[in-house]
Each structure stands twice: as C-alpha cells, then as structure tokens.
mmCIF file of C-alpha atoms in Angstrom:
data_model
loop_
_atom_site.group_PDB
_atom_site.id
_atom_site.type_symbol
_atom_site.label_atom_id
_atom_site.label_comp_id
_atom_site.label_asym_id
_atom_site.label_seq_id
_atom_site.Cartn_x
_atom_site.Cartn_y
_atom_site.Cartn_z
ATOM 1 C CA MET A 1008 0.000 0.000 0.000
ATOM 2 C CA LEU A 1009 2.824 2.398 0.791
ATOM 3 C CA GLY A 1010 4.512 1.378 -2.458
ATOM 4 C CA VAL A 1011 1.427 2.464 -4.406
ATOM 5 C CA HIS A 1012 1.270 5.734 -2.490
ATOM 6 C CA ALA A 1013 4.981 6.469 -2.885
ATOM 7 C CA GLY A 1014 5.019 5.754 -6.625
ATOM 8 C CA ASP A 1015 1.911 7.872 -7.078
ATOM 9 C CA SER A 1016 3.232 10.837 -5.106
ATOM 10 C CA LEU A 1017 6.649 10.728 -6.767
ATOM 11 C CA GLY A 1018 5.153 10.618 -10.251
ATOM 12 C CA ALA A 1019 2.572 13.342 -9.590
ATOM 13 C CA THR A 1020 5.237 16.033 -10.029
ATOM 14 C CA VAL A 1021 5.793 15.202 -13.691
ATOM 15 C CA GLU A 1022 2.394 13.791 -14.653
ATOM 16 C CA PHE A 1023 1.664 14.130 -18.397
ATOM 17 C CA SER A 1024 5.257 15.162 -19.130
ATOM 18 C CA PRO A 1025 6.913 13.317 -22.025
ATOM 19 C CA TRP A 1026 10.128 11.390 -21.549
ATOM 20 C CA ALA A 1027 12.345 14.055 -23.153
ATOM 21 C CA GLU A 1028 11.001 16.820 -20.922
ATOM 22 C CA ILE A 1029 11.596 14.772 -17.777
ATOM 23 C CA ARG A 1030 15.108 13.935 -18.999
ATOM 24 C CA ASP A 1031 15.856 17.633 -19.445
ATOM 25 C CA ARG A 1032 14.424 18.652 -16.044
ATOM 26 C CA TYR A 1033 15.778 15.704 -14.069
ATOM 27 C CA PRO A 1034 18.756 14.145 -15.879
ATOM 28 C CA ASP A 1035 19.217 11.591 -13.103
ATOM 29 C CA GLY A 1036 15.516 11.173 -12.431
ATOM 30 C CA LEU A 1037 13.225 12.764 -9.884
ATOM 31 C CA ARG A 1038 14.379 11.322 -6.563
ATOM 32 C CA ASP A 1039 12.355 13.234 -3.983
ATOM 33 C CA ILE A 1040 8.625 13.584 -3.380
ATOM 34 C CA VAL A 1041 8.164 17.310 -3.873
ATOM 35 C CA GLY A 1042 4.570 17.741 -5.029
ATOM 36 C CA GLY A 1043 3.545 20.250 -7.650
ATOM 37 C CA GLY A 1044 2.771 19.012 -11.118
ATOM 38 C CA PRO A 1045 -0.196 20.090 -13.231
ATOM 39 C CA PHE A 1046 -2.572 19.838 -10.268
ATOM 40 C CA HIS A 1047 -0.262 21.586 -7.766
ATOM 41 C CA TRP A 1048 -0.250 18.746 -5.243
ATOM 42 C CA PRO A 1049 1.269 19.280 -1.806
ATOM 43 C CA PRO A 1050 4.216 16.912 -1.302
ATOM 44 C CA GLY A 1051 2.949 13.409 -0.554
ATOM 45 C CA HIS A 1052 -0.707 14.187 -1.197
ATOM 46 C CA ALA A 1053 -2.682 11.320 -2.682
ATOM 47 C CA THR A 1054 -3.842 11.698 -6.247
ATOM 48 C CA ASP A 1055 -6.802 9.738 -7.621
ATOM 49 C CA ASP A 1056 -4.579 6.637 -7.786
ATOM 50 C CA THR A 1057 -3.996 6.392 -4.043
ATOM 51 C CA ASP A 1058 -7.435 7.746 -3.147
ATOM 52 C CA LEU A 1059 -9.221 5.045 -5.134
ATOM 53 C CA THR A 1060 -6.848 2.389 -3.803
ATOM 54 C CA ARG A 1061 -7.917 3.562 -0.358
ATOM 55 C CA ALA A 1062 -11.574 3.235 -1.401
ATOM 56 C CA VAL A 1063 -11.037 -0.436 -2.252
ATOM 57 C CA LEU A 1064 -8.969 -0.985 0.889
ATOM 58 C CA LEU A 1065 -11.741 0.399 3.092
ATOM 59 C CA ALA A 1066 -14.171 -2.093 1.584
ATOM 60 C CA TYR A 1067 -11.967 -4.948 2.778
ATOM 61 C CA LEU A 1068 -11.635 -3.505 6.273
ATOM 62 C CA GLU A 1069 -15.386 -3.286 6.857
ATOM 63 C CA PRO A 1070 -17.788 -6.130 7.580
ATOM 64 C CA GLY A 1071 -20.350 -6.845 4.892
ATOM 65 C CA ASP A 1072 -21.526 -9.371 2.366
ATOM 66 C CA ASP A 1073 -20.792 -7.441 -0.838
ATOM 67 C CA VAL A 1074 -17.294 -6.004 -1.013
ATOM 68 C CA VAL A 1075 -17.878 -4.871 -4.604
ATOM 69 C CA ARG A 1076 -20.799 -2.647 -3.607
ATOM 70 C CA THR A 1077 -18.914 -1.344 -0.580
ATOM 71 C CA ALA A 1078 -15.924 -0.455 -2.766
ATOM 72 C CA ALA A 1079 -18.229 1.322 -5.209
ATOM 73 C CA ASP A 1080 -19.828 3.272 -2.365
ATOM 74 C CA HIS A 1081 -16.425 4.434 -1.123
ATOM 75 C CA MET A 1082 -15.531 5.476 -4.667
ATOM 76 C CA MET A 1083 -18.753 7.502 -4.769
ATOM 77 C CA ALA A 1084 -17.831 9.155 -1.456
ATOM 78 C CA TRP A 1085 -14.517 10.153 -3.019
ATOM 79 C CA TYR A 1086 -16.284 11.406 -6.151
ATOM 80 C CA ASP A 1087 -18.750 13.454 -4.086
ATOM 81 C CA GLY A 1088 -16.151 15.024 -1.823
ATOM 82 C CA ALA A 1089 -16.634 13.125 1.437
ATOM 83 C CA TRP A 1090 -12.907 12.450 1.642
ATOM 84 C CA PRO A 1091 -9.905 13.356 3.814
ATOM 85 C CA GLY A 1092 -7.946 16.369 2.626
ATOM 86 C CA ARG A 1093 -10.781 17.717 0.501
ATOM 87 C CA GLU A 1094 -13.300 20.503 0.905
ATOM 88 C CA PRO A 1095 -16.582 18.715 1.715
ATOM 89 C CA GLY A 1096 -18.666 18.383 -1.428
ATOM 90 C CA SER A 1097 -15.814 19.236 -3.773
ATOM 91 C CA ARG A 1098 -15.163 17.077 -6.798
ATOM 92 C CA PRO A 1099 -11.752 15.462 -7.383
ATOM 93 C CA VAL A 1100 -9.326 17.736 -9.174
ATOM 94 C CA ASP A 1101 -8.115 14.776 -11.254
ATOM 95 C CA ILE A 1102 -10.354 11.963 -12.447
ATOM 96 C CA GLY A 1103 -10.135 9.744 -15.500
ATOM 97 C CA ASN A 1104 -12.923 9.757 -18.042
ATOM 98 C CA ALA A 1105 -13.784 6.083 -17.628
ATOM 99 C CA THR A 1106 -13.825 6.402 -13.848
ATOM 100 C CA SER A 1107 -16.151 9.398 -14.020
ATOM 101 C CA TRP A 1108 -18.416 7.656 -16.528
ATOM 102 C CA GLY A 1109 -18.605 4.438 -14.497
ATOM 103 C CA LEU A 1110 -19.330 6.154 -11.195
ATOM 104 C CA ARG A 1111 -22.034 8.298 -12.729
ATOM 105 C CA LYS A 1112 -23.589 5.171 -14.210
ATOM 106 C CA TYR A 1113 -23.434 3.485 -10.805
ATOM 107 C CA ARG A 1114 -25.295 6.432 -9.330
ATOM 108 C CA ARG A 1115 -28.032 5.935 -11.941
ATOM 109 C CA THR A 1116 -28.320 2.146 -11.780
ATOM 110 C CA GLY A 1117 -27.526 1.527 -8.129
ATOM 111 C CA ASP A 1118 -25.846 -1.693 -9.242
ATOM 112 C CA PRO A 1119 -22.026 -1.911 -9.144
ATOM 113 C CA ARG A 1120 -22.227 -4.847 -11.554
ATOM 114 C CA ASP A 1121 -24.160 -2.738 -14.052
ATOM 115 C CA ALA A 1122 -21.819 0.218 -14.249
ATOM 116 C CA GLY A 1123 -18.557 0.569 -16.126
ATOM 117 C CA ALA A 1124 -17.583 2.733 -19.054
ATOM 118 C CA GLY A 1125 -18.032 -0.037 -21.617
ATOM 119 C CA ALA A 1126 -15.861 -2.028 -23.973
ATOM 120 C CA GLY A 1127 -13.201 -0.046 -25.788
ATOM 121 C CA ARG A 1128 -12.192 2.067 -22.798
ATOM 122 C CA ALA A 1129 -9.001 0.331 -21.707
ATOM 123 C CA GLY A 1130 -7.325 2.852 -19.452
ATOM 124 C CA ASN A 1131 -5.342 1.954 -16.342
ATOM 125 C CA GLY A 1132 -7.788 3.485 -13.861
ATOM 126 C CA SER A 1133 -8.805 0.192 -12.279
ATOM 127 C CA LEU A 1134 -5.363 -1.411 -12.364
ATOM 128 C CA MET A 1135 -4.023 1.466 -10.285
ATOM 129 C CA ARG A 1136 -6.419 0.730 -7.405
ATOM 130 C CA CYS A 1137 -6.743 -3.057 -7.432
ATOM 131 C CA ILE A 1138 -3.983 -4.211 -5.087
ATOM 132 C CA PRO A 1139 -6.047 -4.376 -1.856
ATOM 133 C CA THR A 1140 -7.806 -7.440 -3.296
ATOM 134 C CA GLY A 1141 -4.464 -9.135 -3.848
ATOM 135 C CA LEU A 1142 -3.482 -8.407 -0.257
ATOM 136 C CA ALA A 1143 -6.776 -9.162 1.469
ATOM 137 C CA VAL A 1144 -8.118 -12.293 -0.211
ATOM 138 C CA ALA A 1145 -6.401 -15.630 0.363
ATOM 139 C CA ASP A 1146 -8.697 -17.747 -1.803
ATOM 140 C CA ARG A 1147 -7.592 -17.652 -5.448
ATOM 141 C CA GLU A 1148 -11.010 -18.100 -7.058
ATOM 142 C CA ARG A 1149 -12.529 -15.336 -4.954
ATOM 143 C CA ARG A 1150 -9.496 -13.099 -5.495
ATOM 144 C CA VAL A 1151 -9.735 -13.368 -9.275
ATOM 145 C CA ARG A 1152 -13.501 -12.814 -9.245
ATOM 146 C CA GLU A 1153 -13.370 -9.764 -7.007
ATOM 147 C CA SER A 1154 -10.404 -8.292 -8.886
ATOM 148 C CA MET A 1155 -12.483 -8.390 -12.048
ATOM 149 C CA GLU A 1156 -15.748 -7.230 -10.497
ATOM 150 C CA ILE A 1157 -14.177 -4.258 -8.715
ATOM 151 C CA SER A 1158 -12.417 -3.284 -11.933
ATOM 152 C CA ALA A 1159 -15.722 -3.425 -13.796
ATOM 153 C CA ILE A 1160 -17.347 -0.810 -11.556
ATOM 154 C CA THR A 1161 -15.631 1.685 -13.840
ATOM 155 C CA HIS A 1162 -13.437 -0.287 -16.261
ATOM 156 C CA ASP A 1163 -15.355 -3.268 -17.629
ATOM 157 C CA ASP A 1164 -13.341 -3.708 -20.819
ATOM 158 C CA GLU A 1165 -11.993 -7.260 -20.653
ATOM 159 C CA ARG A 1166 -8.404 -6.072 -20.986
ATOM 160 C CA CYS A 1167 -8.847 -4.108 -17.759
ATOM 161 C CA THR A 1168 -10.654 -6.760 -15.742
ATOM 162 C CA VAL A 1169 -8.216 -9.503 -16.720
ATOM 163 C CA ALA A 1170 -5.205 -7.225 -16.184
ATOM 164 C CA CYS A 1171 -6.397 -6.593 -12.621
ATOM 165 C CA ALA A 1172 -6.763 -10.327 -12.022
ATOM 166 C CA ALA A 1173 -3.283 -11.022 -13.424
ATOM 167 C CA TYR A 1174 -1.703 -8.217 -11.401
ATOM 168 C CA ASN A 1175 -3.291 -9.422 -8.178
ATOM 169 C CA GLU A 1176 -2.108 -12.972 -8.787
ATOM 170 C CA ILE A 1177 1.420 -11.586 -9.053
ATOM 171 C CA ALA A 1178 0.832 -9.626 -5.854
ATOM 172 C CA ALA A 1179 -0.568 -12.617 -3.978
ATOM 173 C CA ALA A 1180 2.277 -14.863 -5.100
ATOM 174 C CA LEU A 1181 4.856 -12.327 -3.937
ATOM 175 C CA LEU A 1182 3.041 -12.004 -0.625
ATOM 176 C CA ALA A 1183 3.217 -15.782 -0.224
ATOM 177 C CA GLY A 1184 6.984 -15.723 -0.737
ATOM 178 C CA ALA A 1185 7.355 -16.557 -4.428
ATOM 179 C CA ASP A 1186 10.320 -15.143 -6.282
ATOM 180 C CA PRO A 1187 9.376 -12.442 -8.818
ATOM 181 C CA SER A 1188 9.771 -14.649 -11.898
ATOM 182 C CA ASP A 1189 7.486 -17.324 -10.483
ATOM 183 C CA ALA A 1190 5.008 -14.658 -9.385
ATOM 184 C CA VAL A 1191 4.898 -13.286 -12.927
ATOM 185 C CA THR A 1192 4.190 -16.807 -14.164
ATOM 186 C CA GLU A 1193 1.173 -16.880 -11.846
ATOM 187 C CA GLY A 1194 -0.015 -13.622 -13.370
ATOM 188 C CA ARG A 1195 0.329 -14.954 -16.869
ATOM 189 C CA GLU A 1196 -1.619 -18.075 -15.925
ATOM 190 C CA ALA A 1197 -4.466 -15.916 -14.604
ATOM 191 C CA ALA A 1198 -4.600 -14.136 -17.980
ATOM 192 C CA LYS A 1199 -4.340 -17.229 -20.164
ATOM 193 C CA ASP A 1200 -7.892 -16.942 -21.511
ATOM 194 C CA LEU A 1201 -7.268 -13.469 -22.920
ATOM 195 C CA ALA A 1202 -4.193 -13.656 -25.102
ATOM 196 C CA VAL A 1203 -3.532 -9.923 -25.310
ATOM 197 C CA VAL A 1204 -3.140 -9.672 -21.518
ATOM 198 C CA ALA A 1205 -1.125 -12.891 -21.203
ATOM 199 C CA GLU A 1206 1.190 -11.617 -23.943
ATOM 200 C CA ALA A 1207 1.576 -8.273 -22.155
ATOM 201 C CA VAL A 1208 2.624 -10.038 -18.950
ATOM 202 C CA GLU A 1209 5.165 -12.094 -20.864
ATOM 203 C CA PHE A 1210 6.419 -9.058 -22.791
ATOM 204 C CA GLY A 1211 7.206 -7.346 -19.500
ATOM 205 C CA ARG A 1212 9.935 -9.938 -18.953
ATOM 206 C CA SER A 1213 11.855 -8.536 -21.913
ATOM 207 C CA LEU A 1214 11.924 -4.886 -20.862
ATOM 208 C CA ARG A 1215 14.300 -3.090 -18.526
ATOM 209 C CA PRO A 1216 13.101 0.079 -16.766
ATOM 210 C CA ALA A 1217 16.609 1.559 -16.822
ATOM 211 C CA VAL A 1218 16.775 1.194 -20.614
ATOM 212 C CA LEU A 1219 13.338 2.766 -21.093
ATOM 213 C CA ALA A 1220 14.330 5.597 -18.755
ATOM 214 C CA ALA A 1221 17.587 6.246 -20.586
ATOM 215 C CA HIS A 1222 16.297 6.036 -24.147
ATOM 216 C CA GLY A 1223 12.552 6.633 -23.928
ATOM 217 C CA PRO A 1224 9.662 4.241 -24.475
ATOM 218 C CA GLY A 1225 10.029 4.273 -28.254
ATOM 219 C CA SER A 1226 7.912 1.539 -29.774
ATOM 220 C CA ALA A 1227 8.174 -0.740 -26.736
ATOM 221 C CA LEU A 1228 4.958 0.587 -25.197
ATOM 222 C CA GLU A 1229 1.920 0.757 -27.440
ATOM 223 C CA ALA A 1230 0.628 4.077 -26.127
ATOM 224 C CA GLU A 1231 3.982 5.405 -24.859
ATOM 225 C CA ALA A 1232 2.969 4.929 -21.208
ATOM 226 C CA SER A 1233 0.150 7.449 -21.518
ATOM 227 C CA GLY A 1234 -2.559 5.503 -19.685
ATOM 228 C CA TYR A 1235 -3.259 2.303 -21.627
ATOM 229 C CA VAL A 1236 -3.834 -0.503 -19.146
ATOM 230 C CA LEU A 1237 -1.479 -2.969 -20.836
ATOM 231 C CA ASP A 1238 1.357 -0.442 -21.007
ATOM 232 C CA SER A 1239 1.068 -0.024 -17.254
ATOM 233 C CA LEU A 1240 0.910 -3.774 -16.696
ATOM 234 C CA VAL A 1241 3.997 -4.302 -18.856
ATOM 235 C CA LEU A 1242 5.894 -1.659 -16.874
ATOM 236 C CA ALA A 1243 4.865 -3.209 -13.550
ATOM 237 C CA VAL A 1244 6.071 -6.649 -14.639
ATOM 238 C CA ALA A 1245 9.364 -5.198 -15.861
ATOM 239 C CA ALA A 1246 9.710 -3.332 -12.569
ATOM 240 C CA VAL A 1247 9.141 -6.293 -10.275
ATOM 241 C CA LEU A 1248 11.681 -8.347 -12.249
ATOM 242 C CA ASP A 1249 14.303 -5.590 -11.998
ATOM 243 C CA PRO A 1250 16.732 -6.655 -9.241
ATOM 244 C CA ARG A 1251 17.643 -3.109 -8.208
ATOM 245 C CA PRO A 1252 16.275 -1.504 -5.027
ATOM 246 C CA PHE A 1253 12.734 -0.113 -4.809
ATOM 247 C CA ALA A 1254 13.627 3.563 -5.237
ATOM 248 C CA ASP A 1255 15.888 3.082 -8.249
ATOM 249 C CA VAL A 1256 13.232 1.115 -10.099
ATOM 250 C CA VAL A 1257 10.345 3.472 -9.288
ATOM 251 C CA VAL A 1258 12.426 6.495 -10.254
ATOM 252 C CA ASP A 1259 13.087 4.920 -13.650
ATOM 253 C CA VAL A 1260 9.441 3.981 -14.188
ATOM 254 C CA VAL A 1261 8.537 7.633 -13.585
ATOM 255 C CA ARG A 1262 11.303 8.744 -15.979
ATOM 256 C CA VAL A 1263 9.544 6.924 -18.822
ATOM 257 C CA GLY A 1264 7.015 9.767 -18.815
ATOM 258 C CA ARG A 1265 3.349 10.498 -19.563
ATOM 259 C CA ASP A 1266 1.101 8.824 -16.954
ATOM 260 C CA THR A 1267 3.870 8.957 -14.411
ATOM 261 C CA ASP A 1268 1.831 8.907 -11.210
ATOM 262 C CA THR A 1269 -0.258 5.910 -12.224
ATOM 263 C CA ASN A 1270 2.636 3.943 -13.677
ATOM 264 C CA GLY A 1271 4.636 4.692 -10.544
ATOM 265 C CA ALA A 1272 1.759 3.572 -8.332
ATOM 266 C CA ILE A 1273 1.132 0.312 -10.185
ATOM 267 C CA ALA A 1274 4.814 -0.640 -10.265
ATOM 268 C CA GLY A 1275 5.308 0.591 -6.722
ATOM 269 C CA GLY A 1276 2.646 -1.730 -5.364
ATOM 270 C CA LEU A 1277 4.385 -4.883 -6.581
ATOM 271 C CA LEU A 1278 7.807 -3.583 -5.584
ATOM 272 C CA GLY A 1279 6.503 -2.778 -2.123
ATOM 273 C CA ILE A 1280 5.455 -6.395 -1.624
ATOM 274 C CA ARG A 1281 8.704 -7.688 -3.092
ATOM 275 C CA ASP A 1282 11.042 -5.488 -1.040
ATOM 276 C CA GLY A 1283 9.079 -4.617 2.104
ATOM 277 C CA VAL A 1284 8.413 -1.309 3.759
ATOM 278 C CA ASP A 1285 11.994 -0.748 4.857
ATOM 279 C CA ALA A 1286 13.063 -0.525 1.204
ATOM 280 C CA ILE A 1287 10.941 2.570 0.597
ATOM 281 C CA PRO A 1288 13.047 5.639 1.442
ATOM 282 C CA ALA A 1289 12.070 6.912 4.874
ATOM 283 C CA PRO A 1290 11.860 10.552 3.685
ATOM 284 C CA TRP A 1291 9.329 9.441 1.060
ATOM 285 C CA VAL A 1292 7.180 7.604 3.594
ATOM 286 C CA ALA A 1293 7.299 10.565 5.966
ATOM 287 C CA THR A 1294 5.577 12.774 3.382
ATOM 288 C CA LEU A 1295 2.730 10.422 2.451
ATOM 289 C CA GLN A 1296 -0.784 11.567 3.313
ATOM 290 C CA PHE A 1297 -2.082 8.133 4.295
ATOM 291 C CA ALA A 1298 1.128 6.569 5.617
ATOM 292 C CA ASP A 1299 -0.163 5.975 9.146
ATOM 293 C CA GLU A 1300 -3.567 4.769 7.970
ATOM 294 C CA PHE A 1301 -2.092 2.344 5.453
ATOM 295 C CA THR A 1302 0.381 0.992 8.004
ATOM 296 C CA ALA A 1303 -2.436 0.318 10.447
ATOM 297 C CA ALA A 1304 -4.519 -1.285 7.693
ATOM 298 C CA ALA A 1305 -1.633 -3.566 6.724
ATOM 299 C CA ASP A 1306 -1.427 -4.804 10.303
ATOM 300 C CA ARG A 1307 -5.147 -5.629 10.224
ATOM 301 C CA LEU A 1308 -4.890 -7.458 6.925
ATOM 302 C CA ALA A 1309 -1.827 -9.395 8.083
ATOM 303 C CA GLY A 1310 -3.815 -10.654 11.042
ATOM 304 C CA ARG A 1311 -6.212 -12.461 8.722
ATOM 305 C CA PHE A 1312 -3.581 -14.852 7.332
#
C-alpha cells in the first residue's frame, strides 16, 4: 500500500510530461517527493490513484456481504467530496474519463455490476487501485472474481478486468513468498484466456526500466505509457523483475514519462510487496498523506492470514 502511495506521489510532479522533458528537467531522475505538477499537489498528497486504492482498501476492512458494492460506495464518497484532505462536497481535481463515466452510471443504476464505461475504454484506472484485493483475499477463485468485479465498476473492458486479475495474482504470489519470476508466471496463468493480456505479462519480462528511462519508451509501449492498461501492466512486470532496489526502479518507471503517477503507483505496489516497507526511502514515507492509515490497515490485513 505504501509502495502504491509512494510511486503515485513521486510521479505526480511530472504527470503528463513526455520522456524528453523529464530527462531535461531531471537528468538523473526525480528522486524526492516534492509535489507540484499540473494539479499543484502538496508533497505526498494522494492523487486519484492512491485515493481510489484507499476506497477499495476500506471495503476490505469493513464487515459486509458485498465487497464490490462497498468499494463502489467508497468510490462515490470520493467522487462526491466526502474524503480526507478535501473541501466537503468538492469534486476530485483529477479523475479519468472512464472512472467518471462508471461512477455516474453506478449512481443511476444503483448496481455496481451494471456500471462501467463499456468495452473499448481500456485505461489503467482500475489497475491502479486493485492491489487491496491481492493483499486481502487468500482464496484464489474469490481473489480473481473480485479483482475483475471491482475493476468493472468503472473499467469493464476485458483487458482491464483480466489485467487486474493477473496483477493481483502476481501480488498474492509475492506475498506468499514466491520469487518475482514465479510470481509473474502466476499472473500470466491468470490471464491465459485473454491472449492480449497474457502476452503483455510475458512481454514485460523482456523490458528493462533503466533502458526505457535512458532512451525513452520508443515503440516498446503501445501508447507510450500514456494511460493504456497494458502499457502499465507491462511496466509493472518489468519493474518487479528488476533486481535493483525499490527507489531506483520506481524512479526509472517515472522517468519513462506520460502517466507517471499511475505507472509509478502500479509498479510501486508490486515492488513494495517484493522489497518490504523498509526498502521505501524513509523521507518518502514521511511525506505520504495516508502513511499511518495504510500501516495500520496492513497490520489488520496481516492478522487475517
């Protein structure tokens, strides 16, 4: 959870910036959480990535029979401004189109399984928030189902739902002690029925974040890391297979450019499981808006296993 938050807050400073611009501003990469960016974030403030991850997390910390509905209700609270660090009633300053569409549809239908932005909208807005399912659910069948159903509240394109399932199988395998390569194999297995996602997981094995950071995404990433769900999944797989320390890898993922906060968050989540909290630079953690809350939540989740 802190890995998601740290990657998000680091990348927020250069969100939407292309690789060449980041290279010129930060030749060695952005290595401190300083805030700013197009939305003028305070240092360590959650963007929509961490906020919506928190919405899913809260659903798993509360008793109830329908975690999908509870997650959707927390997303609506965020959308409507009932959220820490926000003026009550204010709308989010940053929200993806598919997320906005899906939540507005949920308000109309009242059914979290009849929402979603529809096929053809394959952004990374559900992948960025899905990791609480991978951390909270021990049963594989339930974990895959809930990964997909929570994705579909806003992102019901099959590439998104299956990407979330694959990502959370990687997360769960890492949490159980698997080495990163074996964990990635688990993710690919979860995606086997949708070739385009399985191929994206496998393609991530061939990429090196340091090379992408040094030379730009080029043709390696279909949408140049600008928000396509499979670009973000590819980067996360490449990141978790990179043997370097947490900070070095996340810095390089952010250096790739474009959707830097979300790519940093998605990669940071897997790296956080792989390396543990002590690998995240202490000055980064000290700035994070929800650091104490996420630490307490992790202790509660750990008690369930």
